[in-house]
Amino acid sequence: MSSKNYKLENNRKRIDDLDEKILKLLNDRARLSINIAQIKSSNNLPILSPERENRLLEKIIAKNTGPFDSEAIQNIFNRIMDESKRLQNKILDGNSK
């Protein structure tokens, strides 16, 4: 294997490893989101919390050191929060049936 191919494969392997860690972290986050949905349900609290979401985004963007810019980080975390809300609604809908 040439040095270029080795470097390419090595970097791809590192990305694959990181992707597995990201997946685990996302699923850990989803489990916490389910817990939150159950707490919200038993306390008659709404799923949406725009103030919390805004604070989270501000905090995450402030901690970002790149190379992703703030818009990219906001898009990624908006998607994560959207999927978390979808999961919470799914859990709550299941509890109401």
PDB file of C-alpha atoms in Angstrom:
ATOM      1  CA  MET A   1       0.000   0.000   0.000  1.00  0.00           C
ATOM      2  CA  SER A   2       1.360   3.396  -0.919  1.00  0.00           C
ATOM      3  CA  SER A   3       1.869   6.110   1.667  1.00  0.00           C
ATOM      4  CA  LYS A   4      -1.009   8.159   0.180  1.00  0.00           C
ATOM      5  CA  ASN A   5      -3.392   5.206   0.290  1.00  0.00           C
ATOM      6  CA  TYR A   6      -2.334   4.400   3.843  1.00  0.00           C
ATOM      7  CA  LYS A   7      -2.982   7.981   4.949  1.00  0.00           C
ATOM      8  CA  LEU A   8      -6.356   7.981   3.208  1.00  0.00           C
ATOM      9  CA  GLU A   9      -7.406   4.661   4.746  1.00  0.00           C
ATOM     10  CA  ASN A  10      -6.102   5.688   8.154  1.00  0.00           C
ATOM     11  CA  ASN A  11      -8.151   8.902   8.078  1.00  0.00           C
ATOM     12  CA  ARG A  12     -11.232   7.040   6.875  1.00  0.00           C
ATOM     13  CA  LYS A  13     -10.830   4.533   9.699  1.00  0.00           C
ATOM     14  CA  ARG A  14     -10.595   7.377  12.214  1.00  0.00           C
ATOM     15  CA  ILE A  15     -13.787   8.911  10.766  1.00  0.00           C
ATOM     16  CA  ASP A  16     -15.528   5.525  10.992  1.00  0.00           C
ATOM     17  CA  ASP A  17     -14.492   5.260  14.650  1.00  0.00           C
ATOM     18  CA  LEU A  18     -15.732   8.787  15.362  1.00  0.00           C
ATOM     19  CA  ASP A  19     -19.025   8.069  13.591  1.00  0.00           C
ATOM     20  CA  GLU A  20     -19.595   5.100  15.903  1.00  0.00           C
ATOM     21  CA  LYS A  21     -18.902   7.314  18.936  1.00  0.00           C
ATOM     22  CA  ILE A  22     -21.241  10.014  17.618  1.00  0.00           C
ATOM     23  CA  LEU A  23     -23.957   7.392  17.099  1.00  0.00           C
ATOM     24  CA  LYS A  24     -23.549   6.146  20.673  1.00  0.00           C
ATOM     25  CA  LEU A  25     -23.692   9.703  22.022  1.00  0.00           C
ATOM     26  CA  LEU A  26     -26.793  10.494  19.952  1.00  0.00           C
ATOM     27  CA  ASN A  27     -28.533   7.397  21.285  1.00  0.00           C
ATOM     28  CA  ASP A  28     -27.477   8.249  24.849  1.00  0.00           C
ATOM     29  CA  ARG A  29     -28.955  11.708  24.280  1.00  0.00           C
ATOM     30  CA  ALA A  30     -32.143  10.161  22.865  1.00  0.00           C
ATOM     31  CA  ARG A  31     -32.569   8.000  25.969  1.00  0.00           C
ATOM     32  CA  LEU A  32     -32.310  11.124  28.130  1.00  0.00           C
ATOM     33  CA  SER A  33     -34.838  12.803  25.859  1.00  0.00           C
ATOM     34  CA  ILE A  34     -37.231   9.918  26.471  1.00  0.00           C
ATOM     35  CA  ASN A  35     -36.748  10.367  30.234  1.00  0.00           C
ATOM     36  CA  ILE A  36     -37.501  14.067  29.841  1.00  0.00           C
ATOM     37  CA  ALA A  37     -40.648  13.278  27.835  1.00  0.00           C
ATOM     38  CA  GLN A  38     -41.871  11.022  30.620  1.00  0.00           C
ATOM     39  CA  ILE A  39     -41.180  13.701  33.229  1.00  0.00           C
ATOM     40  CA  LYS A  40     -42.930  16.317  31.098  1.00  0.00           C
ATOM     41  CA  SER A  41     -45.894  14.021  30.588  1.00  0.00           C
ATOM     42  CA  SER A  42     -46.352  13.281  34.273  1.00  0.00           C
ATOM     43  CA  ASN A  43     -46.095  17.015  35.073  1.00  0.00           C
ATOM     44  CA  ASN A  44     -48.263  18.211  32.155  1.00  0.00           C
ATOM     45  CA  LEU A  45     -45.405  20.231  30.690  1.00  0.00           C
ATOM     46  CA  PRO A  46     -45.117  21.082  26.983  1.00  0.00           C
ATOM     47  CA  ILE A  47     -42.575  19.373  24.739  1.00  0.00           C
ATOM     48  CA  LEU A  48     -41.475  22.663  23.242  1.00  0.00           C
ATOM     49  CA  SER A  49     -39.148  24.841  25.268  1.00  0.00           C
ATOM     50  CA  PRO A  50     -37.922  27.585  22.900  1.00  0.00           C
ATOM     51  CA  GLU A  51     -36.031  29.401  25.672  1.00  0.00           C
ATOM     52  CA  ARG A  52     -34.102  26.231  26.551  1.00  0.00           C
ATOM     53  CA  GLU A  53     -33.357  25.554  22.895  1.00  0.00           C
ATOM     54  CA  ASN A  54     -32.097  29.100  22.360  1.00  0.00           C
ATOM     55  CA  ARG A  55     -29.865  28.927  25.436  1.00  0.00           C
ATOM     56  CA  LEU A  56     -28.478  25.580  24.293  1.00  0.00           C
ATOM     57  CA  LEU A  57     -27.712  26.906  20.813  1.00  0.00           C
ATOM     58  CA  GLU A  58     -26.059  30.031  22.186  1.00  0.00           C
ATOM     59  CA  LYS A  59     -23.906  27.968  24.550  1.00  0.00           C
ATOM     60  CA  ILE A  60     -22.901  25.438  21.887  1.00  0.00           C
ATOM     61  CA  ILE A  61     -22.111  28.102  19.287  1.00  0.00           C
ATOM     62  CA  ALA A  62     -20.014  30.021  21.838  1.00  0.00           C
ATOM     63  CA  LYS A  63     -17.966  26.877  22.524  1.00  0.00           C
ATOM     64  CA  ASN A  64     -17.441  26.102  18.838  1.00  0.00           C
ATOM     65  CA  THR A  65     -13.811  26.414  17.765  1.00  0.00           C
ATOM     66  CA  GLY A  66     -14.318  25.271  14.158  1.00  0.00           C
ATOM     67  CA  PRO A  67     -13.734  24.303  11.485  1.00  0.00           C
ATOM     68  CA  PHE A  68     -17.539  24.199  11.310  1.00  0.00           C
ATOM     69  CA  ASP A  69     -18.930  27.726  11.336  1.00  0.00           C
ATOM     70  CA  SER A  70     -21.743  28.859  13.627  1.00  0.00           C
ATOM     71  CA  GLU A  71     -24.405  28.317  10.974  1.00  0.00           C
ATOM     72  CA  ALA A  72     -23.340  24.708  10.465  1.00  0.00           C
ATOM     73  CA  ILE A  73     -23.333  24.027  14.204  1.00  0.00           C
ATOM     74  CA  GLN A  74     -26.749  25.643  14.564  1.00  0.00           C
ATOM     75  CA  ASN A  75     -28.110  23.514  11.706  1.00  0.00           C
ATOM     76  CA  ILE A  76     -26.706  20.304  13.200  1.00  0.00           C
ATOM     77  CA  PHE A  77     -28.057  20.999  16.676  1.00  0.00           C
ATOM     78  CA  ASN A  78     -31.418  22.181  15.357  1.00  0.00           C
ATOM     79  CA  ARG A  79     -31.724  18.830  13.614  1.00  0.00           C
ATOM     80  CA  ILE A  80     -30.752  16.942  16.761  1.00  0.00           C
ATOM     81  CA  MET A  81     -33.321  18.893  18.785  1.00  0.00           C
ATOM     82  CA  ASP A  82     -35.998  18.390  16.109  1.00  0.00           C
ATOM     83  CA  GLU A  83     -35.441  14.643  16.217  1.00  0.00           C
ATOM     84  CA  SER A  84     -35.480  14.701  20.019  1.00  0.00           C
ATOM     85  CA  LYS A  85     -38.833  16.513  19.999  1.00  0.00           C
ATOM     86  CA  ARG A  86     -40.155  14.043  17.446  1.00  0.00           C
ATOM     87  CA  LEU A  87     -39.070  11.174  19.705  1.00  0.00           C
ATOM     88  CA  GLN A  88     -40.631  12.848  22.741  1.00  0.00           C
ATOM     89  CA  ASN A  89     -43.919  13.353  20.886  1.00  0.00           C
ATOM     90  CA  LYS A  90     -43.850   9.731  19.788  1.00  0.00           C
ATOM     91  CA  ILE A  91     -43.377   8.639  23.399  1.00  0.00           C
ATOM     92  CA  LEU A  92     -46.142  10.927  24.644  1.00  0.00           C
ATOM     93  CA  ASP A  93     -48.518   9.833  21.891  1.00  0.00           C
ATOM     94  CA  GLY A  94     -47.858   6.227  22.869  1.00  0.00           C
ATOM     95  CA  ASN A  95     -48.627   7.015  26.499  1.00  0.00           C
ATOM     96  CA  SER A  96     -51.944   8.619  25.613  1.00  0.00           C
ATOM     97  CA  LYS A  97     -53.288   5.584  23.713  1.00  0.00           C
TER      98      LYS A  97
END
